[in-house]
mmCIF file of C-alpha atoms in Angstrom:
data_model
loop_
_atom_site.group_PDB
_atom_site.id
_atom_site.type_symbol
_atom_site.label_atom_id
_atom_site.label_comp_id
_atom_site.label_asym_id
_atom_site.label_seq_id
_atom_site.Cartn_x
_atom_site.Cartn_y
_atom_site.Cartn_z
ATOM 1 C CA UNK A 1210 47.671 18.559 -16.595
ATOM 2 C CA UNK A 1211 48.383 16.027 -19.302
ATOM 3 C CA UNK A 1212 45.488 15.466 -22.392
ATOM 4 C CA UNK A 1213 45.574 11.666 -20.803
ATOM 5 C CA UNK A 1214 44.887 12.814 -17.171
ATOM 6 C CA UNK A 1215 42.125 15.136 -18.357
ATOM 7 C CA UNK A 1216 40.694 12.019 -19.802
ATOM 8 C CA UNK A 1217 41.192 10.124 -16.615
ATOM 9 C CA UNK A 1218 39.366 12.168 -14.761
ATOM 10 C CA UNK A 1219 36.403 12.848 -17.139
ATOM 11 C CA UNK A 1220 35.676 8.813 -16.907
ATOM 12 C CA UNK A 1221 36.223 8.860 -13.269
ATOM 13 C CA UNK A 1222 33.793 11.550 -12.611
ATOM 14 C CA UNK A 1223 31.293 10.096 -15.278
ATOM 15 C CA UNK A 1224 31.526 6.484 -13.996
ATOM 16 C CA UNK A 1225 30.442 8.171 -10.564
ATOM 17 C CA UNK A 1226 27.765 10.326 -12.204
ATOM 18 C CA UNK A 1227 26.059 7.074 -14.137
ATOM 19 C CA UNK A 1228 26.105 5.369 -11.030
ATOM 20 C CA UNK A 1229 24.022 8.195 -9.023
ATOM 21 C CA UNK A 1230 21.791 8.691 -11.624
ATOM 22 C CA UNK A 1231 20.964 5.021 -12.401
ATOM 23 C CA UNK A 1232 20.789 4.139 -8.581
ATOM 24 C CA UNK A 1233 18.061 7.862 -7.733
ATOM 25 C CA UNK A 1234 16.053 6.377 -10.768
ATOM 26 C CA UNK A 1235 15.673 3.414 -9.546
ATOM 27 C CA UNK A 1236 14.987 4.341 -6.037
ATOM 28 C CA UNK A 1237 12.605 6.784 -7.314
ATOM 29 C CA UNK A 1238 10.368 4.513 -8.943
ATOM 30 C CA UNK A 1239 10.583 2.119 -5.935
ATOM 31 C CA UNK A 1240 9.460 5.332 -3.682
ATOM 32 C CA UNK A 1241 7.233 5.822 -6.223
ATOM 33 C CA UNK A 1242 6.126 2.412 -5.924
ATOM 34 C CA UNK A 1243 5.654 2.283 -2.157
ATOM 35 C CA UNK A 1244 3.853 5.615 -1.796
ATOM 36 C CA UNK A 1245 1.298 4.458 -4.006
ATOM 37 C CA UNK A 1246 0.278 1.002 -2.141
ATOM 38 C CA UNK A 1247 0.400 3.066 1.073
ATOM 39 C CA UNK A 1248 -2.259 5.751 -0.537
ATOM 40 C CA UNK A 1249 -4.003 3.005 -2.377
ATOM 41 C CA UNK A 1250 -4.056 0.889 0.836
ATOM 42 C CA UNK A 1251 -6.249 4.013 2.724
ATOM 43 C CA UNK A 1252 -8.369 5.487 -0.199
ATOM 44 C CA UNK A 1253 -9.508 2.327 -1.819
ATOM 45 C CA UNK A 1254 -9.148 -0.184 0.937
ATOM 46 C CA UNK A 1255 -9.553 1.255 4.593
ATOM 47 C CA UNK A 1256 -12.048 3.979 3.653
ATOM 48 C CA UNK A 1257 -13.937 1.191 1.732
ATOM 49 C CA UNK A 1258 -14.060 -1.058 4.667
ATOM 50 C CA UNK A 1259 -15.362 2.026 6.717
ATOM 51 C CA UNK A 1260 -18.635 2.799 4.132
ATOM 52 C CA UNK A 1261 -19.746 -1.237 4.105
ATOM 53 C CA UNK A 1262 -19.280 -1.036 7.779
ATOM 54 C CA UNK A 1263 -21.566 1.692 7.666
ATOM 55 C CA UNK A 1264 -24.162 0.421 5.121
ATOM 56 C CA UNK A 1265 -24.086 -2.941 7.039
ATOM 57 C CA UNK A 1266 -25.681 -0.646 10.054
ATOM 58 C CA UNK A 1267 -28.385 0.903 8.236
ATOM 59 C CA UNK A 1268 -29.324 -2.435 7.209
ATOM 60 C CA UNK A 1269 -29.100 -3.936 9.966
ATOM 61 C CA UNK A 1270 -31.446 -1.300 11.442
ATOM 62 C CA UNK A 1271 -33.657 -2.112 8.722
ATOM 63 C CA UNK A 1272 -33.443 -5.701 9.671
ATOM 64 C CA UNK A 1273 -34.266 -5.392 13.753
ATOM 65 C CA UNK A 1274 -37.038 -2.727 12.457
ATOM 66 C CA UNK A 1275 -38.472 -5.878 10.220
ATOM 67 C CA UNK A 1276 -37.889 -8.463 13.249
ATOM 68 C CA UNK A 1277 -40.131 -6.133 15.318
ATOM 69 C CA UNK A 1278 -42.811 -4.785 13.091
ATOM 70 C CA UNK A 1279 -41.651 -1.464 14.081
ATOM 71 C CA UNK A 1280 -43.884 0.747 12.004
ATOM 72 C CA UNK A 1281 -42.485 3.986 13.504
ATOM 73 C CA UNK A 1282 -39.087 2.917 12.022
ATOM 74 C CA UNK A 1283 -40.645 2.731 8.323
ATOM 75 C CA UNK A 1284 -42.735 6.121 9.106
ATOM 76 C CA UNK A 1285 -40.027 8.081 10.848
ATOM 77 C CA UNK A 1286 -36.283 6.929 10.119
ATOM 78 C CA UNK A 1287 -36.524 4.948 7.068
ATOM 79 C CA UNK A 1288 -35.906 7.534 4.560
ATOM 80 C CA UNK A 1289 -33.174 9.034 6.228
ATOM 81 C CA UNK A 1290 -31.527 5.483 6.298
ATOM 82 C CA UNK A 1291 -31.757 5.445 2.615
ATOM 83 C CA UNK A 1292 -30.728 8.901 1.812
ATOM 84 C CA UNK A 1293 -27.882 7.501 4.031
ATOM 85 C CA UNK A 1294 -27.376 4.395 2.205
ATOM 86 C CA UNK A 1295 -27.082 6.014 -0.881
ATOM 87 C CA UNK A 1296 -24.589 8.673 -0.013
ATOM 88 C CA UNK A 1297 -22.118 6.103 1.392
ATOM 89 C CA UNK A 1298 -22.708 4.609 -2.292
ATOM 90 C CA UNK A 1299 -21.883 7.333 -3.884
ATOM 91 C CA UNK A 1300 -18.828 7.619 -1.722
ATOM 92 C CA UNK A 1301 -17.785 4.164 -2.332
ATOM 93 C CA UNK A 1302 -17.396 4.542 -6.365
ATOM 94 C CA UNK A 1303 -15.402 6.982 -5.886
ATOM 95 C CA UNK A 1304 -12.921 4.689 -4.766
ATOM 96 C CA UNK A 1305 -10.967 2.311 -6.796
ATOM 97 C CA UNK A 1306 -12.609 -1.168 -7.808
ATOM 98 C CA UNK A 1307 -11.508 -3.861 -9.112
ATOM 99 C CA UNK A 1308 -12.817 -6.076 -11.795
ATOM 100 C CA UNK A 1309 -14.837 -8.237 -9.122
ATOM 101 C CA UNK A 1310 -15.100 -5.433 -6.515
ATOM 102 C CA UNK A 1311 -17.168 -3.818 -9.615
ATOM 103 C CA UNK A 1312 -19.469 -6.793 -10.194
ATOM 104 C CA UNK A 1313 -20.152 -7.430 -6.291
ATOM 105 C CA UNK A 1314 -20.670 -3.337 -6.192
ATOM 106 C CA UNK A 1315 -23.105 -3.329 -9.005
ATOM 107 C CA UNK A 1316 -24.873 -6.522 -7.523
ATOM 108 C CA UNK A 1317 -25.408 -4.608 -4.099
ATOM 109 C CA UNK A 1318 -26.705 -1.830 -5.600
ATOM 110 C CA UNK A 1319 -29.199 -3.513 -7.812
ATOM 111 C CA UNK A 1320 -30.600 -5.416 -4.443
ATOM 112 C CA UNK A 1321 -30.981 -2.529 -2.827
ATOM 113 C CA UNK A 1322 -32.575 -0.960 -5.343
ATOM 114 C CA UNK A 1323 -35.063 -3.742 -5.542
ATOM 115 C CA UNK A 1324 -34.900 -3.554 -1.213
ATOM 116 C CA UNK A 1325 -36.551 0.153 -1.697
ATOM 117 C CA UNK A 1326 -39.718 -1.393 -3.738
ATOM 118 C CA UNK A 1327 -39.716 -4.881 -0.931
ATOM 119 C CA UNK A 1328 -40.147 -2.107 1.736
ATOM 120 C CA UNK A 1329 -42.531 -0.530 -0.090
ATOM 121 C CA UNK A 1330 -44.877 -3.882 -0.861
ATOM 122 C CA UNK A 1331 -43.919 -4.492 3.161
ATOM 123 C CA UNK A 1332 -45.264 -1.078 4.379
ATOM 124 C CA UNK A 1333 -48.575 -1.231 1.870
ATOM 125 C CA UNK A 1334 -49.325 -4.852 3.565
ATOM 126 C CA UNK A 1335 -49.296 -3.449 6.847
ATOM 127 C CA UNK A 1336 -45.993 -4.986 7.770
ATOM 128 C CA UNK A 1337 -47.251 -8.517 7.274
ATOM 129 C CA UNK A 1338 -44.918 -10.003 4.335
ATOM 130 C CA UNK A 1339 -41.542 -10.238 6.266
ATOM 131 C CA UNK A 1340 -40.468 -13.200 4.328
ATOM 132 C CA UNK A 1341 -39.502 -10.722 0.996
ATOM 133 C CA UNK A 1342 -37.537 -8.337 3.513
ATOM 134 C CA UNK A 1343 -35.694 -10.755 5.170
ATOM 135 C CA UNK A 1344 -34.767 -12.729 1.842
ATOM 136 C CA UNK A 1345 -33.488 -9.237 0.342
ATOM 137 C CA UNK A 1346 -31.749 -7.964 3.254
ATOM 138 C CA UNK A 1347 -30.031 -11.678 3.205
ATOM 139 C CA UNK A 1348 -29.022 -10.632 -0.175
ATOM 140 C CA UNK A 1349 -27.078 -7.105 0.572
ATOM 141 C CA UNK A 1350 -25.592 -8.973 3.496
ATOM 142 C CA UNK A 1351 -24.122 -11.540 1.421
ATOM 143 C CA UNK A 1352 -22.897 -9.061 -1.172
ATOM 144 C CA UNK A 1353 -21.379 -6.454 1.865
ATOM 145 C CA UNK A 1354 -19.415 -9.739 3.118
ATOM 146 C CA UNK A 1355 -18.101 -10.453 -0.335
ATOM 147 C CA UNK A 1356 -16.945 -6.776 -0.932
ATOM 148 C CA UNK A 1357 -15.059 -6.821 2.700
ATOM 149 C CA UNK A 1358 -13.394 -10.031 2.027
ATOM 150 C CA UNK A 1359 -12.368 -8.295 -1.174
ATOM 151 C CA UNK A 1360 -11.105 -5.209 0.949
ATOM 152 C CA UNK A 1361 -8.394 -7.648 2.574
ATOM 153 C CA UNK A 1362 -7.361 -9.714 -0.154
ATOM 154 C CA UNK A 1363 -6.698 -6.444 -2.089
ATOM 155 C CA UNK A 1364 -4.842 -4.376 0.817
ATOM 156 C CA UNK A 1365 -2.964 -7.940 1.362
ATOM 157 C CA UNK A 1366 -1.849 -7.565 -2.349
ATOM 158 C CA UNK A 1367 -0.789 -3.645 -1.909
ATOM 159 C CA UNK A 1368 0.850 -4.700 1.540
ATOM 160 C CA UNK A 1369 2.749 -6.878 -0.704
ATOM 161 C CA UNK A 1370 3.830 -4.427 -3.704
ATOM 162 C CA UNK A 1371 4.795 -2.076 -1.094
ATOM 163 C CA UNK A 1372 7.419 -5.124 0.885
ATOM 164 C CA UNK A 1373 8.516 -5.983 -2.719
ATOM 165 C CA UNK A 1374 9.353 -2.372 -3.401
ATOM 166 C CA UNK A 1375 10.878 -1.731 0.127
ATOM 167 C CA UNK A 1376 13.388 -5.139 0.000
ATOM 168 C CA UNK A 1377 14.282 -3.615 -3.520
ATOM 169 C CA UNK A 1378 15.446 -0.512 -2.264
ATOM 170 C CA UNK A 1379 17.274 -2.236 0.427
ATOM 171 C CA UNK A 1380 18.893 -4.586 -2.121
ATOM 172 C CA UNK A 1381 20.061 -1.993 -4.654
ATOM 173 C CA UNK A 1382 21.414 0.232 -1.366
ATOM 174 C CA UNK A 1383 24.073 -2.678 -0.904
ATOM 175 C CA UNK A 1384 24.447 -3.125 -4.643
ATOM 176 C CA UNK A 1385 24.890 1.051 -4.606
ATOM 177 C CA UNK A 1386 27.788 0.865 -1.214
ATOM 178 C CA UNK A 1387 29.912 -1.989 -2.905
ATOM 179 C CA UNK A 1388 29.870 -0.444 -6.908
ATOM 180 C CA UNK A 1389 30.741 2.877 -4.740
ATOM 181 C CA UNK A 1390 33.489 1.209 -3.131
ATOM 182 C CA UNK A 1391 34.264 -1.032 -6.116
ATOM 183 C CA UNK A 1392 34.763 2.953 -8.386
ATOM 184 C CA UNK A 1393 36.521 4.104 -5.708
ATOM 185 C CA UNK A 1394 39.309 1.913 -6.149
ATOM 186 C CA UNK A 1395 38.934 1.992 -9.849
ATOM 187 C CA UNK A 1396 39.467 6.015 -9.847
ATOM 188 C CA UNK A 1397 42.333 5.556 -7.811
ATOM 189 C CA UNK A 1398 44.234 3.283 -10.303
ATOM 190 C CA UNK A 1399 42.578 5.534 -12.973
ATOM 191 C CA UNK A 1400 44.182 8.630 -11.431
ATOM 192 C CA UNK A 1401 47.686 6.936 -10.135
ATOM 193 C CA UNK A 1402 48.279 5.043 -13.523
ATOM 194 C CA UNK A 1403 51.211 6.863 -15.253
ATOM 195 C CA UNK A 1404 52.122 5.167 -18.008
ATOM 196 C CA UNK A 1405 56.540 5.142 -18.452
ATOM 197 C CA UNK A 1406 57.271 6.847 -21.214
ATOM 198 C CA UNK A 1407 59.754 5.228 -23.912
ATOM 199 C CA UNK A 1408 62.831 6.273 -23.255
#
């Protein structure tokens, strides 16, 4: 084998090698890309969705307990409700929040902070003073909508990464087949070119 052969196919086989390589990068980072929307999507969106669901029904127990001066509610299952509350808090900073997920979050928690003393002025009055309750628990309401809508709009924007990413992997597959096809035919020239020698 010639010196000028050997050099044909060292290009041939790099121009194939560059390709590969370029093409798995970029596919990676598109995987990479998709996988994390799709995990992002469940740990900060769906099991987020699950704990408001969940504090919205302590509260709303609260709330019916309030409506119907239900005194053994405050004696018997009100703490638990809390201790409840505030374990599905602590689960939900765990996940990740956004800039105005963060300021909703730390609004909710500040009303039901102040909730905890309103019961407490409620209970001392003899369960008289339902206005305060119902005005606080209209509060926490507000603020468990707010961080739900937020739960959609933000697993609408992953949903959206993640169809970006996919129609780029699809795009650069094509772009892969034809530059495959495309060196193909330029290896074959490479490696049938024989240049006439001067006679």
């Amino acid at each position: 084998m010639t010196f000028f052969n050997k050099i044909k196919w060292i290009l041939g086989i790099l121009m194939v090698f560059v390709l590969i390589v370029t093409t798995n990068l970029i596919d990676r980072n598109n995987f990479i890309r998709v996988k994390d929307s799709v995990v992002s999507i469940y740990e900060d969106r769906l099991v987020a969705k699950n704990l408001i669901l969940d504090i919205s029904n302590s509260i709303h127990k609260k709330e019916m307990a309030v409506a119907l001066t239900d005194s053994a509610f405050f004696e018997n299952s009100n703490n638990g409700e809390n201790k409840n509350i505030q374990n599905l808090i602590s689960k939900f900073e765990t996940t990740k929040l956004t800039k105005e997920e963060s300021e909703t979050f730390n609004d909710l928690k500040e009303n039901l902070n102040q909730l905890n003393k309103t019961e407490s002025d409620f209970v001392k009055s003899s369960y008289i003073s339902k206005d305060d309750m119902f005005n606080q628990i209209s509060k926490i309401k507000n603020n468990l909508e707010d961080l739900s809508k937020i739960q959609l709009l933000e697993g609408s924007k992953q949903m959206s990464i993640s169809k970006k990413a996919i129609d780029s992997v699809e795009l650069f597959t094509q772009i892969e087949i034809y530059l495959l096809i495309f060196l193909a035919i330029v290896i074959q020239i490479i490696v049938m070119y024989n240049p006439k020698k001067e006679s």
